[in-house]
Short mmCIF file of C-alpha atoms and ligand atoms in Angstrom, two decimals:
data_model
loop_
_atom_site.label_atom_id
_atom_site.label_comp_id
_atom_site.label_asym_id
_atom_site.label_seq_id
_atom_site.Cartn_x
_atom_site.Cartn_y
_atom_site.Cartn_z
CA MET A 1 -28.45 47.52 137.03
CA THR A 2 -25.40 50.05 136.58
CA HIS A 3 -26.06 53.78 135.25
CA HIS A 4 -23.21 53.11 132.86
CA PRO A 5 -24.87 51.71 129.29
CA SER A 6 -23.45 48.00 128.89
CA ARG A 7 -22.16 47.03 125.67
CA ARG A 8 -25.51 45.20 125.86
CA SER A 9 -27.52 48.13 126.59
CA VAL A 10 -26.03 50.14 123.65
CA LEU A 11 -26.69 46.99 121.15
CA LEU A 12 -30.73 46.60 122.17
CA GLY A 13 -31.83 49.65 124.04
CA GLY A 14 -33.13 50.65 127.61
CA ALA A 15 -36.10 47.65 127.73
CA ALA A 16 -34.50 44.89 125.85
CA ALA A 17 -31.52 45.38 127.67
CA ALA A 18 -33.62 45.03 130.92
CA ALA A 19 -35.25 41.83 130.17
CA GLY A 20 -31.56 40.49 128.94
CA LEU A 21 -30.13 41.45 132.27
CA THR A 22 -33.00 39.76 133.59
CA VAL A 23 -32.10 36.40 132.26
CA LEU A 24 -28.56 36.52 132.27
CA GLY A 25 -29.02 37.33 136.18
CA ALA A 26 -29.44 33.49 136.60
CA PRO A 27 -26.17 32.64 138.15
CA ALA A 28 -25.71 29.41 136.13
CA LEU A 29 -26.11 31.89 133.07
CA ALA A 30 -23.69 34.40 134.03
CA ALA A 31 -20.84 31.95 135.28
CA PRO A 32 -17.69 33.63 133.32
CA SER A 33 -16.37 30.29 132.69
CA ARG A 34 -19.32 29.65 130.42
CA ARG A 35 -18.08 31.91 127.68
CA LEU A 36 -18.79 30.08 124.08
CA ALA A 37 -16.76 30.33 120.97
CA ASP A 38 -18.48 32.04 118.28
CA PRO A 39 -21.83 30.00 117.91
CA PHE A 40 -22.79 31.96 114.71
CA THR A 41 -21.52 29.51 111.96
CA LEU A 42 -24.87 28.27 111.00
CA GLY A 43 -25.78 32.00 109.54
CA LEU A 44 -29.47 33.63 110.31
CA ALA A 45 -32.57 33.44 108.33
CA SER A 46 -35.74 35.03 107.83
CA GLY A 47 -39.20 34.00 106.49
CA ASP A 48 -42.96 33.88 106.25
CA PRO A 49 -43.61 37.31 105.64
CA SER A 50 -46.78 39.27 106.88
CA PRO A 51 -47.76 42.60 106.50
CA ASP A 52 -46.35 43.54 109.42
CA GLY A 53 -43.58 41.34 110.57
CA PHE A 54 -41.27 38.05 109.88
CA VAL A 55 -40.02 35.23 111.42
CA LEU A 56 -36.55 35.87 112.27
CA TRP A 57 -34.49 32.78 112.81
CA THR A 58 -30.89 31.54 113.89
CA ARG A 59 -29.05 28.54 115.56
CA LEU A 60 -26.54 28.42 117.65
CA ALA A 61 -23.33 25.74 116.92
CA THR A 62 -19.51 26.61 118.20
CA GLU A 63 -19.08 22.58 116.33
CA PRO A 64 -21.30 22.35 113.58
CA LEU A 65 -20.00 18.84 112.60
CA ALA A 66 -19.90 17.49 115.95
CA LEU A 67 -21.22 13.90 115.41
CA ASP A 68 -23.87 13.90 118.07
CA GLY A 69 -26.18 16.50 116.59
CA ARG A 70 -25.77 19.16 119.28
CA GLY A 71 -23.26 21.47 117.71
CA GLY A 72 -20.97 21.80 120.61
CA MET A 73 -23.44 23.44 122.72
CA PRO A 74 -23.47 22.71 126.32
CA ASP A 75 -26.72 21.38 127.80
CA ARG A 76 -28.32 24.42 128.92
CA ALA A 77 -30.07 27.49 127.65
CA VAL A 78 -28.45 30.24 125.92
CA PRO A 79 -29.84 34.02 125.90
CA VAL A 80 -29.90 35.27 122.26
CA LEU A 81 -30.57 38.94 121.68
CA TRP A 82 -32.25 40.09 118.60
CA GLN A 83 -32.42 43.51 116.79
CA VAL A 84 -34.68 44.95 113.79
CA ALA A 85 -33.28 48.28 112.54
CA THR A 86 -34.56 50.22 108.98
CA ASP A 87 -30.66 50.93 108.55
CA GLU A 88 -28.30 48.62 107.57
CA ARG A 89 -25.89 50.57 110.66
CA PHE A 90 -28.64 49.55 113.31
CA ARG A 91 -29.29 53.09 113.99
CA HIS A 92 -32.60 53.31 113.80
CA VAL A 93 -33.37 50.12 116.02
CA VAL A 94 -37.41 49.61 115.82
CA ARG A 95 -37.59 46.24 117.63
CA SER A 96 -35.43 44.43 119.94
CA GLY A 97 -35.67 41.70 122.36
CA VAL A 98 -34.23 38.47 124.16
CA GLU A 99 -34.94 35.05 123.15
CA ILE A 100 -33.70 31.52 125.21
CA ALA A 101 -32.10 28.66 122.35
CA ARG A 102 -32.98 25.82 124.45
CA PRO A 103 -30.94 22.28 123.76
CA GLU A 104 -34.06 20.84 123.18
CA SER A 105 -34.53 22.88 120.29
CA ALA A 106 -31.19 22.21 119.29
CA HIS A 107 -30.33 26.10 120.21
CA SER A 108 -32.43 27.41 117.86
CA VAL A 109 -34.10 30.45 117.98
CA HIS A 110 -37.53 31.68 115.88
CA VAL A 111 -38.50 35.48 116.45
CA GLU A 112 -41.91 36.47 115.59
CA VAL A 113 -41.38 39.91 114.46
CA ALA A 114 -44.89 42.31 114.34
CA GLY A 115 -46.19 45.88 114.59
CA LEU A 116 -43.96 46.90 111.96
CA ARG A 117 -44.92 48.90 108.28
CA PRO A 118 -45.76 47.18 105.35
CA ASP A 119 -44.10 46.89 102.48
CA ALA A 120 -40.82 47.96 104.41
CA GLU A 121 -36.90 46.59 104.15
CA TYR A 122 -35.70 45.63 107.33
CA PHE A 123 -32.10 45.05 108.54
CA TYR A 124 -31.96 42.51 111.57
CA ARG A 125 -28.95 40.48 113.71
CA PHE A 126 -28.19 38.34 116.94
CA ARG A 127 -25.76 38.97 119.51
CA VAL A 128 -24.99 35.98 122.49
CA GLN A 129 -22.23 37.40 124.41
CA GLY A 130 -19.41 39.02 122.60
CA HIS A 131 -20.48 37.23 119.47
CA LEU A 132 -22.53 39.07 116.43
CA THR A 133 -24.09 37.73 113.45
CA GLU A 134 -24.20 39.57 109.67
CA THR A 135 -26.50 41.82 109.03
CA GLY A 136 -29.58 40.23 107.46
CA ARG A 137 -31.95 42.02 105.19
CA THR A 138 -35.65 40.96 105.02
CA ARG A 139 -39.03 42.67 104.44
CA THR A 140 -42.58 42.70 104.96
CA ALA A 141 -45.07 42.22 102.75
CA PRO A 142 -47.37 44.91 101.09
CA ALA A 143 -50.91 45.59 102.99
CA PRO A 144 -53.79 43.83 102.08
CA GLY A 145 -55.43 45.43 98.81
CA THR A 146 -52.38 47.41 97.85
CA MET A 147 -50.29 46.13 94.82
CA GLY A 148 -47.21 48.07 95.93
CA ALA A 149 -44.19 47.48 93.28
CA PRO A 150 -42.92 44.80 91.02
CA LEU A 151 -41.95 41.56 92.91
CA THR A 152 -38.60 39.74 92.28
CA MET A 153 -38.97 36.47 93.65
CA CYS A 154 -36.52 33.67 92.87
CA PHE A 155 -37.39 30.31 93.78
CA ALA A 156 -34.99 26.51 94.06
CA SER A 157 -34.99 23.18 94.65
CA CYS A 158 -32.98 20.03 94.89
CA SER A 159 -29.63 21.26 96.75
CA HIS A 160 -27.47 18.01 97.47
CA PHE A 161 -24.21 18.87 99.63
CA GLY A 162 -22.04 16.30 97.93
CA ALA A 163 -23.51 16.73 94.37
CA GLY A 164 -21.88 20.40 94.00
CA TYR A 165 -21.05 23.72 95.09
CA PHE A 166 -24.25 25.77 96.08
CA THR A 167 -23.28 28.50 93.04
CA ALA A 168 -26.70 29.21 92.36
CA TYR A 169 -27.69 30.40 95.71
CA ARG A 170 -25.33 33.12 95.52
CA ARG A 171 -26.48 33.77 91.94
CA LEU A 172 -29.85 33.71 93.05
CA ALA A 173 -28.68 36.37 96.32
CA GLU A 174 -27.22 38.64 93.30
CA ASP A 175 -30.46 39.11 91.72
CA ASP A 176 -31.85 41.19 94.84
CA PRO A 177 -34.92 39.14 95.22
CA GLY A 178 -37.47 40.22 97.59
CA LEU A 179 -38.59 37.03 98.37
CA VAL A 180 -37.24 33.43 97.90
CA LEU A 181 -39.00 30.16 97.80
CA HIS A 182 -37.54 26.91 98.32
CA LEU A 183 -39.58 23.76 96.88
CA GLY A 184 -38.19 20.80 98.85
CA ASP A 185 -35.23 18.70 98.61
CA TYR A 186 -33.66 21.41 100.59
CA GLN A 187 -31.06 18.68 102.11
CA TYR A 188 -30.67 14.67 101.38
CA GLU A 189 -31.02 12.09 103.84
CA TYR A 190 -28.20 10.01 102.12
CA ALA A 191 -24.78 9.07 103.43
CA ALA A 192 -21.74 10.27 101.80
CA ARG A 193 -21.05 8.42 97.89
CA ALA A 194 -18.46 7.90 95.77
CA ASN A 195 -17.50 10.69 93.64
CA GLU A 196 -19.18 13.59 94.97
CA VAL A 197 -17.50 17.24 95.61
CA ARG A 198 -17.87 17.52 99.03
CA GLU A 199 -17.76 15.30 101.67
CA ILE A 200 -20.94 14.23 103.34
CA VAL A 201 -20.41 13.84 107.26
CA GLY A 202 -22.58 11.06 109.23
CA PRO A 203 -24.83 8.14 108.58
CA GLU A 204 -27.82 8.35 106.57
CA THR A 205 -30.00 10.47 108.31
CA ARG A 206 -32.64 7.89 110.79
CA THR A 207 -32.39 10.13 114.31
CA LEU A 208 -33.21 13.11 115.37
CA ALA A 209 -28.73 13.55 116.03
CA ASP A 210 -28.56 12.73 112.14
CA TYR A 211 -30.86 15.21 111.20
CA ARG A 212 -29.57 17.70 113.32
CA LEU A 213 -25.97 17.29 111.88
CA ARG A 214 -27.06 17.09 108.37
CA HIS A 215 -28.75 20.29 108.61
CA ALA A 216 -25.84 21.72 110.44
CA GLN A 217 -23.18 20.86 108.17
CA TYR A 218 -25.58 22.28 104.87
CA LYS A 219 -26.23 25.52 107.09
CA THR A 220 -22.24 26.03 106.93
CA ASP A 221 -22.16 26.66 103.51
CA ALA A 222 -21.41 29.95 102.69
CA ASP A 223 -23.38 30.42 99.48
CA LEU A 224 -26.48 29.43 101.15
CA GLN A 225 -26.20 31.48 104.25
CA LEU A 226 -25.60 34.84 101.65
CA ALA A 227 -29.34 33.64 99.85
CA HIS A 228 -30.76 33.27 103.53
CA ARG A 229 -29.35 36.76 104.47
CA VAL A 230 -30.75 38.79 101.75
CA ALA A 231 -34.50 37.94 101.77
CA PRO A 232 -37.24 36.29 103.51
CA TRP A 233 -37.74 32.62 102.23
CA LEU A 234 -40.75 30.90 101.61
CA VAL A 235 -40.04 27.09 102.36
CA VAL A 236 -41.74 23.73 102.12
CA TRP A 237 -40.35 20.25 102.14
CA ASP A 238 -40.33 17.49 98.96
CA ASP A 239 -39.23 14.14 100.52
CA HIS A 240 -35.44 13.95 100.73
CA GLU A 241 -35.69 15.89 103.65
CA THR A 242 -37.14 13.22 104.92
CA GLU A 243 -36.51 10.15 102.96
CA ASN A 244 -37.24 9.36 99.29
CA ASN A 245 -40.28 9.02 97.98
CA TRP A 246 -42.21 8.93 101.40
CA ALA A 247 -46.03 9.00 101.29
CA ASP A 248 -47.73 10.01 104.80
CA GLU A 249 -46.58 6.97 106.79
CA VAL A 250 -45.29 5.09 103.98
CA PRO A 251 -41.66 4.82 103.55
CA GLU A 252 -40.10 3.92 100.73
CA GLN A 253 -39.01 0.18 101.87
CA PRO A 254 -40.73 -1.14 104.68
CA ASP A 255 -39.15 -0.07 107.96
CA PRO A 256 -41.51 -0.28 111.06
CA ALA A 257 -39.62 2.59 112.40
CA PHE A 258 -39.99 5.28 109.81
CA LEU A 259 -42.59 7.33 111.91
CA ASP A 260 -39.83 7.56 114.49
CA ARG A 261 -37.75 8.56 111.49
CA ARG A 262 -40.17 11.08 110.36
CA ALA A 263 -40.90 12.79 113.40
CA ALA A 264 -37.30 13.29 113.97
CA ALA A 265 -37.08 14.77 110.30
CA PHE A 266 -39.96 17.05 111.18
CA GLN A 267 -38.29 17.99 114.39
CA ALA A 268 -34.73 19.03 112.49
CA TYR A 269 -36.67 20.72 109.80
CA TYR A 270 -38.51 22.84 111.89
CA GLU A 271 -35.44 23.53 114.42
CA ASN A 272 -33.51 24.68 111.37
CA MET A 273 -36.07 26.80 108.85
CA PRO A 274 -37.69 30.07 109.28
CA LEU A 275 -40.92 28.98 110.22
CA ARG A 276 -43.24 30.57 112.52
CA ARG A 277 -44.65 28.76 115.74
CA THR A 278 -48.04 27.51 113.71
CA ALA A 279 -45.19 24.92 111.61
CA ARG A 280 -44.04 23.67 115.12
CA PRO A 281 -44.23 19.65 115.12
CA ARG A 282 -46.34 17.34 117.37
CA GLY A 283 -45.08 14.04 117.09
CA ILE A 284 -45.47 12.61 113.40
CA ASP A 285 -47.58 15.52 112.31
CA MET A 286 -46.35 19.33 110.92
CA ARG A 287 -48.87 21.87 109.86
CA LEU A 288 -46.31 22.99 107.09
CA TYR A 289 -49.34 24.14 104.42
CA ARG A 290 -49.95 27.68 104.67
CA ARG A 291 -50.78 30.96 102.66
CA ILE A 292 -48.62 34.01 102.86
CA GLY A 293 -50.27 37.49 100.99
CA TRP A 294 -48.08 39.77 99.01
CA GLY A 295 -50.93 42.85 98.78
CA ALA A 296 -53.18 42.59 95.70
CA LEU A 297 -50.32 41.40 93.71
CA ALA A 298 -49.97 37.92 94.73
CA ASN A 299 -51.07 34.92 97.28
CA PHE A 300 -48.27 32.23 97.67
CA HIS A 301 -50.24 29.34 98.57
CA MET A 302 -47.42 26.96 100.13
CA LEU A 303 -48.22 23.16 99.81
CA ASP A 304 -47.51 19.77 101.35
CA THR A 305 -47.98 16.63 98.77
CA ARG A 306 -45.70 14.55 100.97
CA GLN A 307 -47.58 14.33 104.28
CA TYR A 308 -51.19 13.55 103.29
CA ARG A 309 -50.74 11.70 100.17
CA ASP A 310 -52.14 8.03 99.16
CA ASP A 311 -49.01 5.62 98.26
CA GLN A 312 -48.06 5.84 94.99
CA ALA A 313 -49.87 3.85 92.56
CA CYS A 314 -48.97 1.23 90.70
CA GLY A 315 -45.66 0.82 92.77
CA ASP A 316 -44.15 4.05 91.98
CA GLY A 317 -42.03 4.92 89.15
CA THR A 318 -42.44 5.50 85.81
CA ARG A 319 -45.62 3.61 84.85
CA VAL A 320 -47.84 2.75 81.24
CA GLY A 321 -51.39 1.79 81.66
CA CYS A 322 -51.88 2.25 85.60
CA GLU A 323 -55.39 2.50 86.04
CA GLU A 324 -55.18 3.18 89.70
CA ARG A 325 -53.85 6.46 89.15
CA LEU A 326 -57.05 7.44 87.85
CA ASP A 327 -59.14 6.58 90.88
CA PRO A 328 -61.02 9.64 91.87
CA THR A 329 -60.63 8.60 95.53
CA ARG A 330 -56.76 9.22 95.52
CA THR A 331 -55.21 12.30 96.92
CA ILE A 332 -51.96 13.58 96.97
CA THR A 333 -53.02 16.92 98.87
CA GLY A 334 -55.17 15.02 101.42
CA VAL A 335 -58.84 16.20 101.64
CA GLU A 336 -58.59 18.74 104.42
CA GLN A 337 -55.45 20.40 102.34
CA GLU A 338 -57.43 20.38 99.19
CA GLN A 339 -60.58 22.01 100.54
CA TRP A 340 -57.95 24.77 102.06
CA LEU A 341 -56.61 25.27 98.99
CA ALA A 342 -59.60 25.57 97.47
CA ASP A 343 -61.20 28.34 99.80
CA GLY A 344 -58.32 30.51 99.71
CA LEU A 345 -58.42 30.04 95.64
CA ARG A 346 -62.57 30.89 95.69
CA ARG A 347 -61.72 33.79 97.97
CA SER A 348 -58.53 35.11 96.46
CA ARG A 349 -58.50 38.55 94.66
CA ALA A 350 -55.34 38.47 94.22
CA ARG A 351 -53.54 39.17 90.68
CA TRP A 352 -51.50 36.69 90.47
CA ASP A 353 -52.41 33.32 92.64
CA VAL A 354 -49.11 31.14 93.27
CA LEU A 355 -48.95 27.49 93.90
CA GLY A 356 -45.61 26.67 95.98
CA GLN A 357 -45.21 23.01 95.77
CA GLN A 358 -42.65 20.03 94.83
CA VAL A 359 -43.88 17.74 92.13
CA PHE A 360 -44.51 17.64 88.26
CA PHE A 361 -48.15 19.28 87.99
CA ALA A 362 -48.82 19.10 84.18
CA GLN A 363 -49.71 16.36 82.57
CA ARG A 364 -46.00 14.51 81.21
CA ASP A 365 -46.24 11.46 78.82
CA LEU A 366 -42.66 10.25 79.59
CA ARG A 367 -42.82 7.45 77.03
CA VAL A 368 -42.11 8.58 73.62
CA GLY A 369 -44.61 6.80 70.92
CA PRO A 370 -48.49 6.42 71.14
CA ALA A 371 -48.13 4.62 74.88
CA GLU A 372 -48.32 6.78 77.45
CA GLY A 373 -46.33 7.04 80.28
CA PHE A 374 -46.16 8.54 83.73
CA SER A 375 -44.26 9.77 86.83
CA MET A 376 -46.17 7.88 89.78
CA ASP A 377 -44.51 9.96 92.20
CA GLY A 378 -46.03 13.56 90.32
CA TRP A 379 -49.45 14.76 90.38
CA ASP A 380 -50.21 12.32 87.10
CA GLY A 381 -50.01 9.50 90.12
CA TYR A 382 -53.06 11.38 91.18
CA LYS A 383 -54.84 12.72 88.65
CA ALA A 384 -58.14 13.31 89.91
CA ASN A 385 -57.01 15.85 92.64
CA ARG A 386 -54.67 17.85 90.05
CA ASP A 387 -57.45 18.00 87.56
CA ARG A 388 -60.00 18.93 90.33
CA VAL A 389 -57.51 21.19 91.81
CA ALA A 390 -56.88 22.83 88.03
CA GLY A 391 -60.45 23.21 87.80
CA LEU A 392 -59.98 25.90 90.59
CA LEU A 393 -57.15 27.64 89.22
CA GLY A 394 -58.96 28.19 85.98
CA GLN A 395 -61.17 30.28 88.22
CA THR A 396 -58.69 32.65 89.35
CA ARG A 397 -57.54 35.93 87.61
CA ASN A 398 -53.91 34.31 86.85
CA ALA A 399 -52.42 31.29 88.34
CA VAL A 400 -49.23 30.20 88.32
CA VAL A 401 -47.82 26.49 89.62
CA LEU A 402 -44.03 26.40 90.94
CA THR A 403 -42.32 22.89 90.95
CA GLY A 404 -39.09 21.41 91.89
CA ASP A 405 -38.15 17.57 92.13
CA VAL A 406 -37.40 16.80 89.09
CA HIS A 407 -33.68 18.45 88.70
CA ARG A 408 -34.73 19.80 85.14
CA HIS A 409 -36.11 23.24 84.40
CA TRP A 410 -39.30 22.79 82.11
CA ALA A 411 -41.83 25.38 81.72
CA GLY A 412 -45.60 24.31 80.76
CA GLU A 413 -49.23 25.04 80.18
CA VAL A 414 -51.92 23.60 82.52
CA LEU A 415 -54.62 22.13 80.41
CA GLU A 416 -58.46 22.38 81.19
CA THR A 417 -58.86 18.61 79.21
CA TRP A 418 -55.60 16.73 78.79
CA ASP A 419 -56.38 14.59 75.73
CA ARG A 420 -57.28 18.10 73.64
CA PRO A 421 -54.28 19.65 72.86
CA ASP A 422 -56.23 22.96 71.86
CA SER A 423 -58.13 22.98 75.41
CA ARG A 424 -58.22 25.96 77.16
CA ARG A 425 -55.49 26.62 79.20
CA VAL A 426 -56.18 27.62 83.31
CA ALA A 427 -52.53 27.95 84.47
CA THR A 428 -48.91 27.88 83.34
CA GLU A 429 -45.97 25.80 85.24
CA LEU A 430 -42.49 26.85 86.14
CA VAL A 431 -40.32 23.93 87.09
CA ALA A 432 -36.84 25.08 88.66
CA THR A 433 -33.75 22.81 87.90
CA SER A 434 -31.59 21.61 91.05
CA VAL A 435 -29.19 23.57 92.43
CA THR A 436 -26.69 20.69 92.59
CA SER A 437 -28.36 17.50 92.71
CA GLY A 438 -27.54 15.07 89.33
CA GLY A 439 -24.08 17.29 89.35
CA ASP A 440 -23.31 19.73 86.18
CA GLY A 441 -25.93 18.31 83.65
CA ASP A 442 -25.59 18.41 79.67
CA ASP A 443 -27.23 20.52 77.23
CA SER A 444 -29.34 17.86 75.83
CA ASP A 445 -32.76 18.90 74.55
CA ASN A 446 -34.87 15.99 75.04
CA ALA A 447 -36.88 16.75 71.85
CA ALA A 448 -38.70 13.83 72.09
CA VAL A 449 -40.79 14.00 75.42
CA LEU A 450 -41.24 18.03 74.54
CA ALA A 451 -43.05 16.86 70.93
CA GLU A 452 -44.95 14.07 72.82
CA ASN A 453 -46.16 17.28 75.52
CA PRO A 454 -47.27 20.32 73.19
CA HIS A 455 -48.45 21.86 76.45
CA LEU A 456 -44.66 21.81 77.43
CA LYS A 457 -42.51 24.48 75.86
CA PHE A 458 -39.04 24.42 77.23
CA TYR A 459 -36.38 21.69 79.03
CA SER A 460 -32.84 22.04 80.27
CA ASN A 461 -30.49 19.87 82.01
CA ARG A 462 -28.61 22.38 83.19
CA ARG A 463 -28.56 23.28 87.39
CA GLY A 464 -29.52 26.62 88.65
CA TYR A 465 -32.74 28.09 89.98
CA VAL A 466 -35.59 30.30 88.24
CA ARG A 467 -36.24 34.39 88.76
CA THR A 468 -39.31 36.21 88.28
CA ARG A 469 -40.82 39.07 88.14
CA PHE A 470 -44.32 39.69 89.15
CA SER A 471 -46.34 42.96 88.07
CA ALA A 472 -50.01 44.12 87.88
CA SER A 473 -49.42 43.20 83.79
CA GLU A 474 -47.27 40.32 83.65
CA MET A 475 -45.16 37.50 85.02
CA ARG A 476 -41.87 37.23 84.00
CA ALA A 477 -39.54 33.99 84.31
CA ASP A 478 -35.81 33.62 83.83
CA PHE A 479 -34.42 30.42 83.82
CA ARG A 480 -31.24 30.58 84.99
CA THR A 481 -28.48 28.07 84.51
CA LEU A 482 -24.98 27.25 85.61
CA ALA A 483 -22.56 25.58 83.16
CA ALA A 484 -21.09 24.01 86.48
CA VAL A 485 -21.58 22.66 89.77
CA ARG A 486 -18.84 20.49 90.16
CA THR A 487 -16.41 23.20 90.18
CA PRO A 488 -17.18 26.61 92.26
CA ASP A 489 -18.20 30.41 90.93
CA ALA A 490 -19.76 29.18 87.56
CA PRO A 491 -21.64 32.50 86.27
CA ALA A 492 -25.56 32.35 86.06
CA THR A 493 -26.72 32.89 82.55
CA THR A 494 -30.31 33.09 81.34
CA ALA A 495 -31.30 29.70 79.02
CA ALA A 496 -34.88 31.10 78.35
CA THR A 497 -37.32 33.66 79.25
CA PHE A 498 -41.09 33.39 79.44
CA VAL A 499 -43.70 36.12 79.88
CA VAL A 500 -47.44 35.59 80.81
CA ALA A 501 -49.24 38.51 80.48
CA ASP A 502 -52.53 39.40 82.70
CA ARG A 503 -55.53 37.18 82.04
CA GLN A 504 -53.90 35.31 79.51
CA PRO A 505 -52.33 31.65 80.88
CA GLU A 506 -49.74 31.13 78.02
CA LEU A 507 -46.33 31.05 78.08
CA HIS A 508 -44.70 33.66 75.43
CA ARG A 509 -40.77 32.74 75.31
CA VAL A 510 -38.61 36.52 74.60
FE1 FE2 B 1 -34.06 16.17 94.51
#
């Protein structure tokens, strides 16, 4: 080692620089001819905060749209330097190190940082050779038992790259959230289609290379990169990260290669998301459901309603008179996840128990008139499972279900007994519209379906996201909408605001 501080040691501080030099000392890595073009085309992200840390993510790709899914990266490991500081200018670096980006993980890195202060803001960045990322901002959760300040949490779902611009992500970032939830359909599997505003690269995703390329193309989006850069995210998938309406080992259409496809989709999802090592996939299995505590204020129970579910009843779709959906043995969560959720809800002493999940939870009769028609892909297709979970929600102090999937905003109340409109309310449900899926949308009010379901209080067919604010006394939800997504830069406005008071699971429009 030289006595003069290298640029690397200035960036990282002594111990980490030494570690970096050890790695860089391998001859194959040190050759000057191996210098990379800027590999930070996919941005950076953080996620799954704990009271003492979080996970930091980036993925190296000099050519993100390379059709082989390898992002233009050489077939060798690349050391990535990382830093965490308490200030934006990195004068006070509190953690740093080197993580190896390997070709078998698509040159992604997942750094689990620990030992930090609770309820605190941090800044982070990555460096490879002379290339430096922008600065990301993240935070730790409040310590257990501590109420902390009110939390602004924004959530979104259903971001199709071809259907529109990701303006909603930019507007969400401008709200300065402390936490962001993504509830699935982060990307779509389809090849390019007619009438899309941005061209999807690559075929319908089936192989690991396809999924890696698709994730890379999405991650090049500047609005999405910004949203990742301002706050930690909690992500869960829905169907399109793998394939439309898949259910455990059953694809939408018969496909003998589906399990290989599922394994490839899981691997690429892990590689491209700020997830902890506990989520690393093993073949066709990936443990995505998990709980994130936010002091005494909230518990976020993040669910996976795809990987363990029974196949959709009565052939999927919207069905009238489907008896199968009532079968008490049917499951959307799987037995283990339901038990895990039940344990977590029973033990919770949080002011708010929040379910971050994918599909419509409250009963929703989509058939106008005396007949009842239900979506078989949502919790209505798994009624007994839903009603057991609803019963558990009713035993918490406050429960809020967060939902994506349906490309519309909805707000509703969860009833203990669905055939009694005056039944006790056990929770509220906030459903976020899509970021882009479905295109610009319109101002239709869906009045007939709302009238059919008096517990559902709001509907909007515009694109956007939901901004929430959780405090000890109330939860406030602003349904944010954009007039257009097929053109860039639309402003966001609040289409409706609802408040839920402590211990009163009713929606009050303000
Ligand atoms: Fe979707």
